Amino acid sequence: MSRISGRPAISTEHVYGLSLRVARWREGTPGTPLLFLNGIGADLAAAAPLLAQIHGREVWTLDMPGVGGSPDALLPYGAPTIAAVVMEIADRLGHKQVDLAGFSWGGALAQQIAIQFPGRVRRMILMATTPVMGAPGIGWAAMFDDDMLASGLKIQTATPLGIAYQTAAMAGWTSVAFLSGLKNIPTLVLAGKQDGVMPACYGQMLAEQIDGALLEMVPGSHLFPFTHAAAIAARISAFLDLPATAQAAA
């Protein structure tokens, strides 16, 4: 019996030499499924309290190599490679088009997927993330701020090699030169008002570079999708449910 919030269906997908644990909530629900991409070192159990509250659609996520239920990769991988792996899993699940939600490291991967596979992304939500990994002002020590400590969350379940490979995959990564090409993907950018890991200026940069993107400042620090899960789940659902004309006018 699953102890993960919402009791998702759990499977393991073997892709390009990787074995990745996948979780699906409300499997088979009609409509565009939502793919959630987590932060560095965080597993699907950490995301489950958020994802279990996003109703009316299939929601799925996966553990990156060396995280949670996915064993270490044998070799390092780059952002384009892991983006291709994720979309191969989407193919196997029968998802020709997806909505994307990415948090922190996963927000960078979401951008990579949208750049690499633009025709397969319907809408995108970028949370507590940046278009320039390793940029000045990003402070990983702020992961241990009062908001996180008060939440009691223990989100990192990665091996040392898993963390090293995730870090290496985004070393020097930037999407700045490509963001203007995402104008046809309706995008919501959420930034935490007290985020000391990914300061709000990076959310503002994303919203300025993606034509038509919506920027919203939300309560909380870097872990706001988890510490304010009910409110963020509701906001994600509302954005995904907007008619296309309403989103364009928002």
GROMACS .gro file of C-alpha atoms in nm:
model
  250
    1MET     CA    1   0.000   0.000   0.000
    2SER     CA    2   0.139   0.341  -0.095
    3ARG     CA    3   0.207   0.588   0.183
    4ILE     CA    4   0.254   0.870  -0.068
    5SER     CA    5  -0.016   1.139  -0.053
    6GLY     CA    6  -0.302   1.068  -0.290
    7ARG     CA    7  -0.188   0.708  -0.347
    8PRO     CA    8  -0.052   0.749  -0.700
    9ALA     CA    9   0.018   0.460  -0.933
   10ILE     CA   10   0.393   0.389  -0.913
   11SER     CA   11   0.601   0.236  -1.192
   12THR     CA   12   0.961   0.220  -1.309
   13GLU     CA   13   1.052   0.325  -1.661
   14HIS     CA   14   1.377   0.211  -1.822
   15VAL     CA   15   1.498   0.470  -2.072
   16TYR     CA   16   1.842   0.508  -2.234
   17GLY     CA   17   2.010   0.310  -1.957
   18LEU     CA   18   1.829   0.490  -1.674
   19SER     CA   19   1.570   0.341  -1.438
   20LEU     CA   20   1.334   0.613  -1.319
   21ARG     CA   21   1.051   0.589  -1.067
   22VAL     CA   22   0.730   0.748  -1.198
   23ALA     CA   23   0.415   0.842  -1.003
   24ARG     CA   24   0.075   0.915  -1.164
   25TRP     CA   25  -0.221   1.068  -0.983
   26ARG     CA   26  -0.569   1.024  -1.139
   27GLU     CA   27  -0.420   0.810  -1.415
   28GLY     CA   28  -0.618   0.822  -1.739
   29THR     CA   29  -0.823   1.134  -1.659
   30PRO     CA   30  -0.925   1.301  -1.989
   31GLY     CA   31  -0.752   1.622  -2.090
   32THR     CA   32  -0.395   1.741  -2.098
   33PRO     CA   33  -0.187   1.581  -1.820
   34LEU     CA   34   0.034   1.790  -1.593
   35LEU     CA   35   0.401   1.695  -1.563
   36PHE     CA   36   0.569   1.823  -1.245
   37LEU     CA   37   0.949   1.853  -1.234
   38ASN     CA   38   1.095   1.874  -0.885
   39GLY     CA   39   1.388   2.059  -0.732
   40ILE     CA   40   1.738   1.920  -0.699
   41GLY     CA   41   1.757   1.618  -0.471
   42ALA     CA   42   1.382   1.614  -0.403
   43ASP     CA   43   1.175   1.302  -0.463
   44LEU     CA   44   0.814   1.243  -0.559
   45ALA     CA   45   0.707   1.189  -0.197
   46ALA     CA   46   0.806   1.549  -0.120
   47ALA     CA   47   0.593   1.676  -0.409
   48ALA     CA   48   0.299   1.447  -0.336
   49PRO     CA   49   0.109   1.674  -0.090
   50LEU     CA   50   0.103   1.942  -0.362
   51LEU     CA   51   0.029   1.715  -0.657
   52ALA     CA   52  -0.246   1.521  -0.479
   53GLN     CA   53  -0.442   1.849  -0.448
   54ILE     CA   54  -0.436   1.931  -0.821
   55HIS     CA   55  -0.769   1.784  -0.926
   56GLY     CA   56  -0.949   1.729  -1.255
   57ARG     CA   57  -0.647   1.606  -1.453
   58GLU     CA   58  -0.380   1.342  -1.454
   59VAL     CA   59  -0.067   1.462  -1.276
   60TRP     CA   60   0.264   1.282  -1.296
   61THR     CA   61   0.620   1.324  -1.182
   62LEU     CA   62   0.939   1.122  -1.158
   63ASP     CA   63   1.250   1.081  -0.946
   64MET     CA   64   1.566   1.190  -1.122
   65PRO     CA   65   1.865   0.949  -1.128
   66GLY     CA   66   1.999   0.894  -0.778
   67VAL     CA   67   1.691   1.044  -0.613
   68GLY     CA   68   1.421   0.864  -0.414
   69GLY     CA   69   1.332   0.542  -0.592
   70SER     CA   70   1.559   0.594  -0.895
   71PRO     CA   71   1.909   0.443  -0.880
   72ASP     CA   72   2.218   0.642  -0.973
   73ALA     CA   73   2.301   0.699  -1.336
   74LEU     CA   74   2.613   0.522  -1.460
   75LEU     CA   75   2.732   0.834  -1.643
   76PRO     CA   76   2.673   1.209  -1.615
   77TYR     CA   77   2.397   1.357  -1.830
   78GLY     CA   78   2.321   1.703  -1.967
   79ALA     CA   79   2.002   1.906  -1.968
   80PRO     CA   80   1.909   1.817  -2.332
   81THR     CA   81   1.956   1.446  -2.257
   82ILE     CA   82   1.740   1.438  -1.944
   83ALA     CA   83   1.476   1.647  -2.125
   84ALA     CA   84   1.466   1.383  -2.399
   85VAL     CA   85   1.441   1.107  -2.137
   86VAL     CA   86   1.144   1.277  -1.971
   87MET     CA   87   0.961   1.320  -2.300
   88GLU     CA   88   1.029   0.960  -2.396
   89ILE     CA   89   0.851   0.862  -2.075
   90ALA     CA   90   0.566   1.096  -2.173
   91ASP     CA   91   0.543   0.907  -2.503
   92ARG     CA   92   0.526   0.574  -2.322
   93LEU     CA   93   0.247   0.706  -2.101
   94GLY     CA   94   0.054   0.811  -2.412
   95HIS     CA   95   0.100   1.184  -2.350
   96LYS     CA   96   0.160   1.354  -2.683
   97GLN     CA   97   0.110   1.696  -2.522
   98VAL     CA   98   0.163   1.801  -2.161
   99ASP     CA   99   0.128   2.095  -1.930
  100LEU     CA  100   0.453   2.160  -1.744
  101ALA     CA  101   0.512   2.275  -1.387
  102GLY     CA  102   0.872   2.308  -1.274
  103PHE     CA  103   1.010   2.399  -0.932
  104SER     CA  104   1.364   2.538  -0.886
  105TRP     CA  105   1.602   2.298  -1.070
  106GLY     CA  106   1.292   2.144  -1.225
  107GLY     CA  107   1.187   2.486  -1.349
  108ALA     CA  108   1.510   2.506  -1.548
  109LEU     CA  109   1.440   2.159  -1.688
  110ALA     CA  110   1.086   2.267  -1.776
  111GLN     CA  111   1.231   2.555  -1.978
  112GLN     CA  112   1.468   2.315  -2.151
  113ILE     CA  113   1.179   2.085  -2.244
  114ALA     CA  114   0.972   2.377  -2.375
  115ILE     CA  115   1.267   2.496  -2.587
  116GLN     CA  116   1.350   2.146  -2.711
  117PHE     CA  117   0.993   2.020  -2.764
  118PRO     CA  118   0.781   2.337  -2.807
  119GLY     CA  119   0.498   2.166  -2.994
  120ARG     CA  120   0.440   1.925  -2.706
  121VAL     CA  121   0.389   2.182  -2.429
  122ARG     CA  122   0.044   2.338  -2.392
  123ARG     CA  123   0.103   2.557  -2.085
  124MET     CA  124   0.383   2.607  -1.836
  125ILE     CA  125   0.417   2.710  -1.472
  126LEU     CA  126   0.764   2.811  -1.351
  127MET     CA  127   0.806   2.827  -0.973
  128ALA     CA  128   1.100   2.963  -0.773
  129THR     CA  129   1.334   2.923  -1.068
  130THR     CA  130   1.572   3.109  -1.295
  131PRO     CA  131   1.683   3.138  -1.658
  132VAL     CA  132   2.049   3.135  -1.549
  133MET     CA  133   2.167   2.856  -1.321
  134GLY     CA  134   2.465   2.955  -1.109
  135ALA     CA  135   2.387   3.326  -1.142
  136PRO     CA  136   2.481   3.579  -0.872
  137GLY     CA  137   2.234   3.598  -0.583
  138ILE     CA  138   2.132   3.233  -0.588
  139GLY     CA  139   2.187   3.118  -0.231
  140TRP     CA  140   2.149   2.750  -0.154
  141ALA     CA  141   2.214   2.805   0.216
  142ALA     CA  142   1.875   2.977   0.229
  143MET     CA  143   1.715   2.634   0.181
  144PHE     CA  144   1.739   2.612   0.558
  145ASP     CA  145   1.543   2.926   0.634
  146ASP     CA  146   1.267   2.959   0.891
  147ASP     CA  147   0.995   2.872   0.639
  148MET     CA  148   1.154   2.538   0.559
  149LEU     CA  149   1.240   2.456   0.919
  150ALA     CA  150   0.887   2.538   1.034
  151SER     CA  151   0.742   2.310   0.766
  152GLY     CA  152   0.926   2.004   0.891
  153LEU     CA  153   0.986   1.904   0.529
  154LYS     CA  154   1.273   1.671   0.451
  155ILE     CA  155   1.281   1.695   0.075
  156GLN     CA  156   1.627   1.568  -0.015
  157THR     CA  157   1.653   1.190  -0.058
  158ALA     CA  158   1.936   1.187  -0.311
  159THR     CA  159   2.266   1.004  -0.312
  160PRO     CA  160   2.585   1.213  -0.332
  161LEU     CA  161   2.628   1.100  -0.694
  162GLY     CA  162   2.267   1.187  -0.771
  163ILE     CA  163   2.318   1.542  -0.643
  164ALA     CA  164   2.649   1.571  -0.827
  165TYR     CA  165   2.498   1.464  -1.159
  166GLN     CA  166   2.194   1.689  -1.120
  167THR     CA  167   2.423   1.981  -1.045
  168ALA     CA  168   2.650   1.901  -1.340
  169ALA     CA  169   2.352   1.872  -1.577
  170MET     CA  170   2.274   2.241  -1.526
  171ALA     CA  171   2.631   2.372  -1.487
  172GLY     CA  172   2.656   2.681  -1.705
  173TRP     CA  173   2.299   2.630  -1.830
  174THR     CA  174   2.096   2.930  -1.944
  175SER     CA  175   1.776   2.976  -2.140
  176VAL     CA  176   1.807   3.352  -2.192
  177ALA     CA  177   1.875   3.333  -2.566
  178PHE     CA  178   1.571   3.112  -2.624
  179LEU     CA  179   1.297   3.250  -2.398
  180SER     CA  180   1.156   3.485  -2.663
  181GLY     CA  181   1.076   3.175  -2.868
  182LEU     CA  182   0.834   3.051  -2.602
  183LYS     CA  183   0.576   3.324  -2.671
  184ASN     CA  184   0.324   3.068  -2.796
  185ILE     CA  185   0.328   2.875  -2.468
  186PRO     CA  186   0.110   3.048  -2.207
  187THR     CA  187   0.330   3.075  -1.899
  188LEU     CA  188   0.270   3.155  -1.533
  189VAL     CA  189   0.574   3.253  -1.324
  190LEU     CA  190   0.539   3.223  -0.946
  191ALA     CA  191   0.805   3.376  -0.720
  192GLY     CA  192   0.823   3.359  -0.341
  193LYS     CA  193   0.824   3.695  -0.167
  194GLN     CA  194   1.087   3.575   0.082
  195ASP     CA  195   1.281   3.343  -0.148
  196GLY     CA  196   1.648   3.364  -0.059
  197VAL     CA  197   1.750   3.075  -0.285
  198MET     CA  198   1.607   3.203  -0.614
  199PRO     CA  199   1.546   3.576  -0.557
  200ALA     CA  200   1.236   3.725  -0.718
  201CYS     CA  201   1.447   3.916  -0.972
  202TYR     CA  202   1.491   3.590  -1.163
  203GLY     CA  203   1.117   3.538  -1.183
  204GLN     CA  204   1.087   3.892  -1.313
  205MET     CA  205   1.353   3.817  -1.575
  206LEU     CA  206   1.160   3.511  -1.692
  207ALA     CA  207   0.834   3.703  -1.717
  208GLU     CA  208   0.999   3.987  -1.909
  209GLN     CA  209   1.167   3.754  -2.159
  210ILE     CA  210   0.865   3.527  -2.227
  211ASP     CA  211   0.614   3.738  -2.417
  212GLY     CA  212   0.276   3.734  -2.245
  213ALA     CA  213   0.393   3.552  -1.932
  214LEU     CA  214   0.215   3.627  -1.606
  215LEU     CA  215   0.424   3.703  -1.296
  216GLU     CA  216   0.280   3.659  -0.948
  217MET     CA  217   0.452   3.710  -0.614
  218VAL     CA  218   0.327   3.459  -0.358
  219PRO     CA  219   0.375   3.420   0.019
  220GLY     CA  220   0.662   3.211   0.147
  221SER     CA  221   1.025   3.146   0.069
  222HIS     CA  222   1.189   2.898  -0.168
  223LEU     CA  223   0.974   2.602  -0.069
  224PHE     CA  224   0.641   2.781  -0.113
  225PRO     CA  225   0.496   2.510  -0.345
  226PHE     CA  226   0.525   2.270  -0.050
  227THR     CA  227   0.473   2.498   0.251
  228HIS     CA  228   0.168   2.660   0.086
  229ALA     CA  229   0.058   2.354  -0.109
  230ALA     CA  230  -0.319   2.410  -0.104
  231ALA     CA  231  -0.295   2.768  -0.233
  232ILE     CA  232  -0.039   2.681  -0.501
  233ALA     CA  233  -0.237   2.377  -0.617
  234ALA     CA  234  -0.544   2.597  -0.654
  235ARG     CA  235  -0.348   2.859  -0.850
  236ILE     CA  236  -0.199   2.597  -1.082
  237SER     CA  237  -0.543   2.450  -1.149
  238ALA     CA  238  -0.698   2.791  -1.215
  239PHE     CA  239  -0.426   2.880  -1.466
  240LEU     CA  240  -0.450   2.548  -1.649
  241ASP     CA  241  -0.830   2.576  -1.665
  242LEU     CA  242  -0.835   2.924  -1.815
  243PRO     CA  243  -0.982   2.943  -2.166
  244ALA     CA  244  -0.714   3.036  -2.417
  245THR     CA  245  -0.873   3.377  -2.485
  246ALA     CA  246  -0.893   3.458  -2.114
  247GLN     CA  247  -0.527   3.368  -2.060
  248ALA     CA  248  -0.420   3.586  -2.349
  249ALA     CA  249  -0.612   3.881  -2.206
  250ALA     CA  250  -0.490   3.830  -1.845
   0.00000   0.00000   0.00000
